[in-house]
Tab-separated table of C-alpha atoms and ligand atoms in Angstrom:
chain	number	residue	atom	x	y	z
A	1	MET	CA	0.000	0.000	0.000
A	2	ASN	CA	1.292	3.455	-0.883
A	3	LYS	CA	0.285	7.024	-0.227
A	4	ASN	CA	-2.515	8.192	-2.553
A	5	ASP	CA	-3.598	4.649	-3.428
A	6	ILE	CA	-7.353	4.355	-3.795
A	7	ILE	CA	-8.608	1.342	-1.879
A	8	GLU	CA	-11.962	-0.241	-1.145
A	9	ILE	CA	-12.391	-1.156	2.470
A	10	THR	CA	-15.062	-2.411	4.873
A	11	VAL	CA	-15.035	-0.980	8.388
A	12	THR	CA	-15.096	-3.696	11.039
A	13	ASP	CA	-14.050	-1.892	14.213
A	14	ILE	CA	-13.809	1.562	15.732
A	15	SER	CA	-11.015	3.154	17.744
A	16	ALA	CA	-11.414	4.893	21.097
A	17	ASP	CA	-11.348	8.259	19.377
A	18	GLY	CA	-14.110	7.355	16.943
A	19	SER	CA	-12.116	6.434	13.841
A	20	GLY	CA	-13.345	3.483	11.789
A	21	ILE	CA	-10.877	0.637	11.275
A	22	GLY	CA	-10.788	-1.853	8.415
A	23	LYS	CA	-8.292	-4.378	7.105
A	24	TYR	CA	-6.595	-4.082	3.725
A	25	ASN	CA	-4.230	-6.870	2.704
A	26	GLY	CA	-4.017	-7.798	6.370
A	27	MET	CA	-3.056	-4.302	7.480
A	28	ALA	CA	-5.206	-2.166	9.800
A	29	VAL	CA	-6.331	1.028	8.123
A	30	PHE	CA	-7.816	3.874	10.155
A	31	VAL	CA	-10.553	5.728	8.278
A	32	PRO	CA	-11.961	8.649	10.292
A	33	LEU	CA	-15.685	9.447	10.119
A	34	THR	CA	-16.724	5.950	9.202
A	35	ALA	CA	-18.877	3.482	11.131
A	36	VAL	CA	-18.751	-0.280	11.593
A	37	GLY	CA	-20.504	-1.782	8.565
A	38	ASP	CA	-19.539	0.977	6.118
A	39	SER	CA	-17.937	-0.027	2.816
A	40	VAL	CA	-15.998	2.898	1.461
A	41	VAL	CA	-13.622	3.977	-1.252
A	42	ALA	CA	-10.735	5.663	0.524
A	43	ARG	CA	-7.533	7.471	-0.369
A	44	VAL	CA	-4.448	6.345	1.546
A	45	LEU	CA	-2.903	9.315	3.361
A	46	LYS	CA	-0.096	7.763	5.361
A	47	VAL	CA	1.450	4.300	5.582
A	48	LYS	CA	3.262	3.165	8.724
A	49	LYS	CA	4.920	-0.162	9.434
A	50	ASN	CA	1.858	-1.928	10.853
A	51	TYR	CA	-1.037	0.357	10.000
A	52	ALA	CA	-2.177	3.097	7.683
A	53	PHE	CA	-4.475	6.120	7.586
A	54	ALA	CA	-6.954	6.790	4.820
A	55	LYS	CA	-9.711	9.262	4.055
A	56	ALA	CA	-13.135	8.056	2.941
A	57	GLU	CA	-13.948	9.561	-0.451
A	58	GLN	CA	-17.106	7.678	-1.270
A	59	ILE	CA	-19.467	5.503	0.716
A	60	ILE	CA	-20.430	2.450	-1.340
A	61	HIS	CA	-22.573	0.875	1.342
A	62	PRO	CA	-23.495	2.858	4.476
A	63	SER	CA	-23.548	1.293	7.932
A	64	GLU	CA	-26.925	1.019	9.627
A	65	HIS	CA	-25.400	2.914	12.591
A	66	ARG	CA	-24.785	6.071	10.579
A	67	THR	CA	-26.585	9.297	11.405
A	68	ASN	CA	-26.682	12.656	9.697
A	69	ILE	CA	-23.958	14.906	11.049
A	70	ASP	CA	-25.685	17.876	12.670
A	71	CYS	CA	-22.670	20.061	13.413
A	72	SER	CA	-20.678	22.068	10.883
A	73	VAL	CA	-17.394	21.856	12.794
A	74	PHE	CA	-17.562	18.142	13.643
A	75	ASN	CA	-14.191	16.454	13.336
A	76	ARG	CA	-12.434	19.794	13.114
A	77	CYS	CA	-12.977	21.270	16.580
A	78	GLY	CA	-11.344	18.510	18.634
A	79	GLY	CA	-14.477	17.952	20.745
A	80	CYS	CA	-17.006	15.351	19.568
A	81	VAL	CA	-15.848	12.145	17.896
A	82	PHE	CA	-19.164	10.282	17.572
A	83	ARG	CA	-21.576	12.593	15.751
A	84	HIS	CA	-21.708	10.360	12.670
A	85	ILE	CA	-23.122	7.329	14.486
A	86	ASP	CA	-26.223	6.837	16.607
A	87	TYR	CA	-25.990	7.254	20.357
A	88	ARG	CA	-26.866	3.636	21.150
A	89	THR	CA	-23.887	2.464	19.084
A	90	GLU	CA	-21.666	5.014	20.813
A	91	CYS	CA	-22.694	3.488	24.164
A	92	ASP	CA	-21.844	-0.005	22.865
A	93	ILE	CA	-18.412	1.239	21.798
A	94	LYS	CA	-17.773	2.768	25.223
A	95	GLN	CA	-19.009	-0.349	26.991
A	96	ASN	CA	-16.615	-2.497	24.938
A	97	ARG	CA	-13.711	-0.161	25.471
A	98	VAL	CA	-14.139	-0.256	29.251
A	99	ALA	CA	-14.483	-4.059	29.189
A	100	GLN	CA	-11.467	-4.610	26.949
A	101	THR	CA	-9.191	-2.196	28.794
A	102	MET	CA	-10.046	-3.678	32.178
A	103	ARG	CA	-9.394	-7.156	30.790
A	104	ARG	CA	-6.125	-6.276	29.043
A	105	ILE	CA	-4.471	-3.935	31.545
A	106	GLY	CA	-6.373	-4.704	34.746
A	107	LYS	CA	-6.485	-8.483	34.207
A	108	VAL	CA	-10.154	-8.350	35.169
A	109	GLN	CA	-11.940	-11.578	34.253
A	110	PHE	CA	-15.520	-10.307	34.076
A	111	ASP	CA	-17.470	-7.701	32.143
A	112	PRO	CA	-18.804	-4.381	33.415
A	113	LYS	CA	-22.488	-3.861	34.179
A	114	PRO	CA	-24.360	-2.237	31.280
A	115	ILE	CA	-23.352	1.366	30.703
A	116	ILE	CA	-25.651	3.977	32.222
A	117	ALA	CA	-26.519	5.910	29.083
A	118	ALA	CA	-27.212	9.627	29.030
A	119	THR	CA	-30.741	10.947	28.816
A	120	ASN	CA	-29.567	13.915	26.744
A	121	SER	CA	-26.730	13.499	24.310
A	122	ASN	CA	-26.788	17.224	23.428
A	123	ARG	CA	-26.676	20.485	25.405
A	124	TYR	CA	-25.616	18.796	28.620
A	125	ARG	CA	-22.412	20.636	29.532
A	126	ASN	CA	-22.485	23.246	32.294
A	127	LYS	CA	-19.073	24.700	31.538
A	128	ALA	CA	-17.291	26.087	28.488
A	129	LEU	CA	-13.885	27.605	27.899
A	130	TYR	CA	-13.612	29.175	24.474
A	131	PRO	CA	-10.368	30.474	23.037
A	132	VAL	CA	-10.825	33.835	21.324
A	133	ALA	CA	-10.057	34.006	17.579
A	134	PRO	CA	-8.110	37.056	16.326
A	135	ASN	CA	-11.378	38.649	15.079
A	136	GLY	CA	-13.104	38.237	18.443
A	137	GLU	CA	-15.126	35.168	17.496
A	138	LEU	CA	-15.253	32.294	19.957
A	139	GLY	CA	-14.676	28.674	19.163
A	140	PHE	CA	-12.436	25.717	19.854
A	141	TYR	CA	-8.888	24.791	19.050
A	142	SER	CA	-8.660	22.559	16.021
A	143	LYS	CA	-7.629	18.980	16.715
A	144	ARG	CA	-3.867	19.228	16.717
A	145	SER	CA	-3.203	22.964	16.828
A	146	HIS	CA	-4.144	26.198	18.533
A	147	ARG	CA	-5.938	27.554	15.497
A	148	VAL	CA	-9.411	28.613	16.613
A	149	ILE	CA	-12.333	27.038	14.731
A	150	PRO	CA	-15.187	29.491	15.286
A	151	CYS	CA	-18.239	27.922	16.923
A	152	GLY	CA	-20.228	30.098	19.309
A	153	ASP	CA	-23.123	27.632	19.480
A	154	CYS	CA	-21.753	24.209	20.357
A	155	LEU	CA	-24.382	21.461	20.476
A	156	LEU	CA	-22.955	20.212	23.768
A	157	HIS	CA	-23.621	23.574	25.450
A	158	PRO	CA	-26.870	25.126	26.656
A	159	LYS	CA	-28.439	27.770	24.408
A	160	GLU	CA	-27.553	30.416	26.998
A	161	PHE	CA	-23.887	29.929	26.142
A	162	ALA	CA	-24.491	30.800	22.490
A	163	ASP	CA	-26.243	34.010	23.575
A	164	ALA	CA	-23.394	34.937	25.917
A	165	ALA	CA	-20.833	34.156	23.207
A	166	ASP	CA	-22.649	36.428	20.769
A	167	ILE	CA	-22.741	39.271	23.257
A	168	PHE	CA	-19.040	38.864	23.954
A	169	THR	CA	-17.993	38.815	20.287
A	170	ASN	CA	-20.075	41.921	19.541
A	171	PHE	CA	-18.544	43.661	22.542
A	172	VAL	CA	-14.982	42.773	21.481
A	173	GLN	CA	-15.545	43.892	17.912
A	174	LYS	CA	-17.336	47.117	18.850
A	175	HIS	CA	-14.633	48.202	21.280
A	176	ASN	CA	-11.788	46.833	19.228
A	177	ILE	CA	-10.272	44.973	22.135
A	178	SER	CA	-7.047	43.199	21.339
A	179	VAL	CA	-6.805	39.415	21.335
A	180	TYR	CA	-3.867	37.561	22.858
A	181	ASP	CA	-1.365	36.139	20.399
A	182	GLU	CA	0.524	33.113	21.728
A	183	THR	CA	3.583	33.706	19.550
A	184	THR	CA	4.161	37.348	20.473
A	185	GLN	CA	2.469	37.106	23.906
A	186	ARG	CA	0.810	40.418	23.167
A	187	GLY	CA	-2.870	41.282	23.257
A	188	LEU	CA	-5.458	41.097	26.020
A	189	LEU	CA	-8.208	38.509	25.512
A	190	ARG	CA	-7.273	34.866	26.004
A	191	HIS	CA	-10.412	32.865	26.771
A	192	PHE	CA	-14.093	33.314	27.438
A	193	TYR	CA	-15.408	31.233	30.295
A	194	LEU	CA	-18.966	30.175	31.161
A	195	ARG	CA	-20.532	28.121	33.931
A	196	TYR	CA	-24.184	27.343	34.322
A	197	GLY	CA	-26.251	25.780	37.084
A	198	PHE	CA	-28.736	23.524	35.319
A	199	LYS	CA	-30.905	23.254	38.418
A	200	THR	CA	-30.728	26.920	39.443
A	201	GLY	CA	-30.345	28.716	36.085
A	202	GLU	CA	-27.444	30.718	37.556
A	203	ILE	CA	-24.748	31.907	35.154
A	204	MET	CA	-21.107	32.819	35.656
A	205	VAL	CA	-19.255	34.660	32.915
A	206	GLY	CA	-15.486	34.961	32.936
A	207	VAL	CA	-12.963	36.641	30.696
A	208	VAL	CA	-9.405	35.368	30.898
A	209	ILE	CA	-7.062	38.262	30.197
A	210	ASN	CA	-3.390	38.920	29.739
A	211	GLY	CA	-3.491	42.085	31.838
A	212	SER	CA	-5.272	43.481	34.852
A	213	GLU	CA	-8.261	45.311	33.383
A	214	LEU	CA	-10.884	44.854	30.707
A	215	PRO	CA	-11.707	48.157	28.974
A	216	GLU	CA	-15.429	49.012	29.028
A	217	ALA	CA	-16.131	46.008	31.277
A	218	ASP	CA	-19.334	47.631	32.549
A	219	GLN	CA	-20.695	47.693	29.011
A	220	LEU	CA	-20.195	43.960	28.756
A	221	VAL	CA	-21.839	43.490	32.148
A	222	ASN	CA	-24.829	45.628	31.127
A	223	ARG	CA	-25.422	43.670	27.974
A	224	LEU	CA	-25.189	40.380	29.836
A	225	LYS	CA	-27.574	41.699	32.505
A	226	THR	CA	-30.089	42.752	29.871
A	227	LYS	CA	-29.995	39.268	28.380
A	228	PHE	CA	-29.887	37.107	31.505
A	229	GLY	CA	-31.444	39.327	34.182
A	230	ASP	CA	-31.265	37.881	37.674
A	231	ASN	CA	-29.736	34.640	36.484
A	232	LEU	CA	-26.461	36.435	35.867
A	233	LYS	CA	-24.763	35.948	39.219
A	234	SER	CA	-21.110	36.655	38.453
A	235	VAL	CA	-18.880	38.304	35.932
A	236	ILE	CA	-15.233	37.754	36.680
A	237	LEU	CA	-11.895	38.604	35.146
A	238	ASN	CA	-9.366	35.848	35.425
A	239	ILE	CA	-5.840	37.197	35.256
A	240	ASN	CA	-3.400	35.046	33.300
A	241	THR	CA	-0.259	36.858	32.168
A	242	LYS	CA	1.933	33.774	31.932
A	243	ASN	CA	3.266	32.228	28.748
A	244	THR	CA	1.484	28.934	29.341
A	245	ASN	CA	-1.075	26.473	27.954
A	246	VAL	CA	-2.849	26.435	31.301
A	247	VAL	CA	-6.054	28.335	30.617
A	248	LEU	CA	-6.904	29.883	33.975
A	249	GLY	CA	-4.576	32.083	35.970
A	250	ASP	CA	-4.560	32.044	39.774
A	251	LYS	CA	-6.260	35.389	40.330
A	252	ASN	CA	-9.950	36.222	39.839
A	253	VAL	CA	-11.377	39.736	40.037
A	254	THR	CA	-15.136	39.941	40.420
A	255	VAL	CA	-16.497	42.823	38.325
A	256	TYR	CA	-20.144	41.966	38.905
A	257	GLY	CA	-22.121	39.840	41.349
A	258	ARG	CA	-20.921	37.464	44.008
A	259	GLY	CA	-18.038	35.689	42.260
A	260	TYR	CA	-19.541	32.208	42.321
A	261	ILE	CA	-22.750	30.400	41.364
A	262	TYR	CA	-24.915	27.778	42.990
A	263	ASP	CA	-26.201	24.546	41.586
A	264	ILE	CA	-27.898	21.528	43.122
A	265	LEU	CA	-26.446	18.054	42.853
A	266	CYS	CA	-28.125	15.042	44.474
A	267	GLY	CA	-30.061	17.379	46.729
A	268	VAL	CA	-26.929	19.195	47.883
A	269	LYS	CA	-26.749	22.930	47.225
A	270	VAL	CA	-23.298	23.387	45.730
A	271	ARG	CA	-21.341	26.611	45.574
A	272	ILE	CA	-19.036	26.733	42.549
A	273	SER	CA	-16.124	29.142	42.326
A	274	PRO	CA	-14.278	29.819	39.068
A	275	GLN	CA	-11.463	27.418	39.937
A	276	SER	CA	-13.459	24.617	41.562
A	277	PHE	CA	-13.917	21.339	39.768
A	278	TYR	CA	-17.586	20.555	39.203
A	279	GLN	CA	-18.877	17.617	37.157
A	280	VAL	CA	-19.763	19.064	33.730
A	281	ASN	CA	-22.902	16.972	33.236
A	282	ASN	CA	-25.277	17.538	36.125
A	283	ALA	CA	-27.962	15.001	35.191
A	284	MET	CA	-25.452	12.201	34.655
A	285	ALA	CA	-23.313	13.166	37.663
A	286	GLU	CA	-26.408	12.483	39.756
A	287	LYS	CA	-26.629	8.996	38.273
A	288	LEU	CA	-22.912	8.486	38.832
A	289	TYR	CA	-23.138	9.558	42.476
A	290	LYS	CA	-26.198	7.371	42.976
A	291	LYS	CA	-24.271	4.365	41.730
A	292	ALA	CA	-21.285	5.347	43.913
A	293	ALA	CA	-23.624	5.509	46.933
A	294	GLU	CA	-25.112	2.137	46.044
A	295	TYR	CA	-21.581	0.708	46.070
A	296	ALA	CA	-20.464	2.601	49.189
A	297	GLU	CA	-23.565	1.841	51.336
A	298	PRO	CA	-22.749	4.918	53.442
A	299	ASP	CA	-25.219	4.192	56.247
A	300	GLY	CA	-23.400	4.742	59.553
A	301	LYS	CA	-19.975	4.573	57.902
A	302	ASN	CA	-16.863	6.702	58.201
A	303	ILE	CA	-16.083	7.893	54.689
A	304	LEU	CA	-12.861	9.249	53.296
A	305	ASP	CA	-13.470	11.140	50.023
A	306	LEU	CA	-10.117	11.611	48.280
A	307	TYR	CA	-9.868	14.087	45.366
A	308	CYS	CA	-13.121	15.607	46.568
A	309	GLY	CA	-13.303	18.859	44.541
A	310	ALA	CA	-16.051	21.003	46.085
A	311	GLY	CA	-16.926	18.057	48.328
A	312	THR	CA	-19.891	16.896	46.295
A	313	ILE	CA	-19.608	13.087	46.467
A	314	GLY	CA	-18.949	12.953	50.202
A	315	LEU	CA	-21.608	15.583	50.955
A	316	SER	CA	-24.175	13.653	48.930
A	317	MET	CA	-23.617	10.724	51.341
A	318	ALA	CA	-23.126	12.734	54.539
A	319	HIS	CA	-26.693	12.549	55.809
A	320	GLU	CA	-26.500	8.771	56.083
A	321	ALA	CA	-22.808	8.495	56.922
A	322	LYS	CA	-21.319	8.699	60.389
A	323	SER	CA	-18.537	11.017	59.215
A	324	VAL	CA	-16.987	12.342	56.023
A	325	ILE	CA	-13.446	13.586	55.496
A	326	GLY	CA	-12.667	15.130	52.098
A	327	VAL	CA	-9.219	15.851	50.654
A	328	GLU	CA	-8.591	18.212	47.747
A	329	ILE	CA	-5.549	20.080	46.453
A	330	ILE	CA	-7.194	23.283	45.128
A	331	SER	CA	-7.724	25.619	48.071
A	332	SER	CA	-10.736	27.477	46.634
A	333	ALA	CA	-12.486	24.142	46.057
A	334	VAL	CA	-11.819	23.202	49.689
A	335	LYS	CA	-13.275	26.531	50.745
A	336	ASP	CA	-16.361	25.779	48.627
A	337	ALA	CA	-16.589	22.307	50.160
A	338	ARG	CA	-16.596	23.733	53.702
A	339	ILE	CA	-19.201	26.326	52.814
A	340	ASN	CA	-21.256	23.661	51.032
A	341	ALA	CA	-21.274	21.539	54.175
A	342	GLY	CA	-22.435	24.522	56.273
A	343	GLN	CA	-25.142	25.574	53.844
A	344	ASN	CA	-26.584	22.111	53.742
A	345	ASN	CA	-26.562	21.776	57.536
A	346	ILE	CA	-24.003	19.017	57.356
A	347	THR	CA	-21.997	18.924	60.566
A	348	ASN	CA	-20.244	15.549	60.244
A	349	ALA	CA	-17.971	16.488	57.313
A	350	ARG	CA	-14.559	18.131	57.327
A	351	PHE	CA	-12.158	18.978	54.533
A	352	ILE	CA	-8.409	19.019	54.216
A	353	CYS	CA	-6.488	20.987	51.606
A	354	GLY	CA	-3.495	19.072	50.291
A	355	ASP	CA	-2.156	16.323	48.113
A	356	ALA	CA	-4.253	13.175	48.472
A	357	SER	CA	-1.233	10.902	49.069
A	358	ASP	CA	0.307	13.161	51.734
A	359	ALA	CA	-2.997	13.783	53.494
A	360	ALA	CA	-3.918	10.088	53.473
A	361	GLU	CA	-0.575	9.178	54.979
A	362	LYS	CA	-0.996	11.782	57.696
A	363	LEU	CA	-4.555	10.692	58.484
A	364	GLU	CA	-3.387	7.121	58.688
A	365	ASN	CA	-0.564	8.072	61.082
A	366	ASP	CA	-3.128	9.941	63.161
A	367	GLY	CA	-5.047	6.696	63.515
A	368	ILE	CA	-8.188	7.845	61.649
A	369	LEU	CA	-10.526	4.939	60.951
A	370	THR	CA	-12.433	4.695	57.693
A	371	ASP	CA	-14.941	2.139	56.481
A	372	VAL	CA	-15.204	3.357	52.911
A	373	VAL	CA	-12.641	5.204	50.801
A	374	ILE	CA	-13.795	7.042	47.701
A	375	LEU	CA	-11.185	7.717	45.050
A	376	ASP	CA	-11.979	10.150	42.223
A	377	PRO	CA	-8.588	11.153	40.808
A	378	PRO	CA	-7.848	13.141	37.644
A	379	ARG	CA	-7.003	11.246	34.456
A	380	LYS	CA	-3.538	10.194	35.529
A	381	GLY	CA	-5.082	8.049	38.278
A	382	CYS	CA	-3.680	7.425	41.770
A	383	ASP	CA	-0.065	7.202	42.923
A	384	GLU	CA	0.922	3.712	43.964
A	385	SER	CA	1.899	5.091	47.370
A	386	LEU	CA	-1.651	6.366	47.873
A	387	LEU	CA	-3.174	3.023	46.897
A	388	LYS	CA	-0.839	1.357	49.363
A	389	THR	CA	-1.801	3.704	52.209
A	390	VAL	CA	-5.475	3.212	51.450
A	391	ALA	CA	-5.425	-0.547	50.984
A	392	LEU	CA	-2.891	-1.576	53.624
A	393	GLY	CA	-3.005	1.390	56.021
A	394	PHE	CA	-6.717	2.160	56.260
A	395	ALA	CA	-7.759	-1.290	55.051
A	396	PRO	CA	-11.398	-0.158	54.662
A	397	GLN	CA	-14.254	-2.564	53.954
A	398	LYS	CA	-14.780	-0.966	50.585
A	399	ILE	CA	-13.092	1.248	48.063
A	400	VAL	CA	-15.287	3.042	45.544
A	401	TYR	CA	-13.190	4.246	42.640
A	402	VAL	CA	-14.650	6.818	40.239
A	403	SER	CA	-12.517	7.176	37.136
A	404	CYS	CA	-12.509	9.377	34.045
A	405	ASP	CA	-9.753	7.374	32.335
A	406	VAL	CA	-10.211	3.646	32.038
A	407	ALA	CA	-6.538	2.965	31.203
A	408	THR	CA	-5.264	4.362	34.507
A	409	LEU	CA	-8.218	2.788	36.313
A	410	ALA	CA	-7.241	-0.617	34.921
A	411	ARG	CA	-3.630	-0.094	36.019
A	412	ASP	CA	-4.792	0.883	39.524
A	413	THR	CA	-7.167	-2.093	39.621
A	414	ALA	CA	-4.230	-4.462	39.170
A	415	ILE	CA	-2.329	-2.637	41.946
A	416	LEU	CA	-5.279	-2.758	44.349
A	417	GLU	CA	-5.584	-6.468	43.618
A	418	GLN	CA	-1.962	-6.931	44.759
A	419	PHE	CA	-2.746	-4.991	47.911
A	420	GLY	CA	-5.603	-7.338	48.781
A	421	PHE	CA	-8.636	-5.629	47.231
A	422	GLU	CA	-10.866	-7.418	44.798
A	423	LEU	CA	-12.943	-5.729	42.122
A	424	LYS	CA	-16.551	-6.801	42.752
A	425	GLU	CA	-18.469	-4.818	40.164
A	426	TYR	CA	-17.947	-1.904	37.792
A	427	THR	CA	-20.243	0.282	35.739
A	428	PRO	CA	-19.474	2.703	32.906
A	429	VAL	CA	-21.488	5.930	33.079
A	430	ASP	CA	-21.716	8.201	30.059
A	431	LEU	CA	-21.130	11.700	31.351
A	432	PHE	CA	-19.695	12.832	28.032
A	433	PRO	CA	-21.954	11.824	25.114
A	434	ARG	CA	-20.559	12.383	21.620
A	435	THR	CA	-16.991	12.679	22.917
A	436	ALA	CA	-14.442	9.894	23.367
A	437	HIS	CA	-14.669	10.109	27.171
A	438	VAL	CA	-16.498	7.818	29.549
A	439	GLU	CA	-16.636	7.587	33.325
A	440	THR	CA	-16.425	4.295	35.240
A	441	VAL	CA	-17.400	3.613	38.840
A	442	CYS	CA	-16.036	0.531	40.630
A	443	LEU	CA	-16.586	-1.315	43.846
A	444	PHE	CA	-13.575	-2.997	45.480
A	445	GLU	CA	-13.802	-5.069	48.618
A	446	LYS	CA	-11.165	-6.397	50.975
A	447	LYS	CA	-10.397	-9.997	50.119
B	1	LIG	N1	-14.865	14.226	43.414
B	1	LIG	C1	-15.045	15.531	42.815
B	1	LIG	C2	-13.857	15.984	41.967
B	1	LIG	C3	-13.240	14.993	41.044
B	1	LIG	S1	-12.096	15.649	39.875
B	1	LIG	C4	-16.346	15.602	42.041
B	1	LIG	O1	-16.976	14.592	41.783
B	1	LIG	O2	-16.754	16.705	41.677
B	1	LIG	C5	-10.548	15.385	40.598
B	1	LIG	C6	-10.198	16.391	41.677
B	1	LIG	O3	-8.903	16.045	42.154
B	1	LIG	C7	-10.083	17.827	41.199
B	1	LIG	O4	-10.865	18.643	42.049
B	1	LIG	C8	-8.599	18.175	41.371
B	1	LIG	O5	-8.376	19.514	41.761
B	1	LIG	C9	-8.182	17.225	42.483
B	1	LIG	N2	-6.780	16.853	42.530
B	1	LIG	C10	-5.889	16.722	41.521
B	1	LIG	N3	-4.698	16.292	41.962
B	1	LIG	C11	-4.828	16.121	43.307
B	1	LIG	C12	-3.946	15.670	44.327
B	1	LIG	N4	-2.695	15.302	44.052
B	1	LIG	N5	-4.416	15.608	45.585
B	1	LIG	C13	-5.689	15.958	45.881
B	1	LIG	N6	-6.568	16.393	44.950
B	1	LIG	C14	-6.153	16.473	43.676
C-alpha cells in the first residue's frame, strides 16, 4: 500500500477516538468518520509499518449505525468524535472499550455492568472555555493545533452559552479589544469562560485576560444583565499573564455579582467558584453519584473522600454516613466544600487541603478509621503510594473508585488487587456523550 492509493475497504471496528478501522491486505487502516458496517472507497494518506491512515472519499454501502452529522465543525474542533453514528452504538463502543481495557491492563476476568446511558446526548455541559479568535469570534482549538475554529453555538452547550458568546464577540468587535497572540504574547483577551447551574439557572461569565483590566467592562456586564437578568450571578476577570497552555490564571477579580454560582447536585446545594472542579454533566453526575452511593452503602460509615473537589460526592452521602473527610488540592475548592457543608446543615464532614497521598498518609498516622474510601482522581489516576496507604493502612471494607480514564483505572485495579482488594463490580457511566470520554465507577472489597 502506498500514499494516494485508492482502496476499497469495509469498516469492522472503531477506535477509542471514533475512527473506523478496516483491514486491507491484512493491514489495519484507520478511516476517520466511518462506522462499523460501512464499505468505502478511501484514499491512503499515510502508511506506517503496521497500520495506515486513509480518508473516505465515497461511501459504497453505508452502515446502519450512521446518522446525519448535525454540526458544521464536527471532526475539526477537537471535541465530539461520535456525531456520525447513533448514540446507542456510541454506548456499545464505550461499553466495549471499558471491558477490553479492564481485561487487558487490569487483568479483570468479568465484564462491566451495562453502561448507564445519558438521557440527553446534546446540550448537557455546564461549563465552556472558548479560546478567542483574532477577530473576536469564539470557538475551539482545532484537533492538533491552537488555530481557533469558530463555533459560538456548540451542540454540547446550553443555548444560553451561544447568547453569551454572541454578546461577547459583539462587545470585542465594537470596542476593538485586542486578542492575545501566543507567539508574540501580546494582546489582552485569552479565553471566554462560562458556567451554568442547570438546576438553578445561575450563570457565571469569565474573561481570561493577559493584563489586569478589561476596557469598558461595565458595558459587557450591562449587555449580559439585559440578556440574563437575575440569572447572571457573576462576571469575573481571570488574570493570566503567563506564557502557558494552562487556561486559567490564579487570580480572579469579580467585576459583577458574588463571584460564584450555585447549583444543586443530588439534593446538595453546591457553591461553585471559578477554579473549583464541578462535574460538567449535572444530570449524569447524579446517576454516577447514585451508583457510587449504592456501592459505598454509606449508612453509619466513616467515609474518606479523596480528590473531593467542592466536596460533592462525600456531601451527597453525609446525611447517612457517620462522618466524612474530604481531601482536595485546590484551596478554593476546599473553601467551597466547607461552605457547602455549612449551607446544607451538614456537621459531620470536614475537609483538608493538600495532596491526596500526603494527606492520606498523615490521616493514617493519626489513627483515623475509615470504612469506605472514595477515590476520584484526575485522568492520571492514583499514585501507587496512595493506593498502598489506602489498601494496607486504612484497610477499609470498601473502596469506591470513580474514574474518568479507564486505562489508569485498569492499572490501579491491578495494583489494588496486589494490595488485597478485589474488584466486585464496575459500571461505565456516560457523562460525556458524543466525545471519546467515559466515566467508570467501581466497587472494590477487601479480600
Ligand atoms: N470528586 C469531585 C472531583 C473529582 S475531579 C467531584 O466529583 O466533583 C478530581 C479532583 O482532584 C479535582 O478537584 C482536582 O483539583 C483534584 N486533585 C488533583 N490532583 C490532586 C492531588 N494530588 N491531591 C488531591 N486532589 C487532587
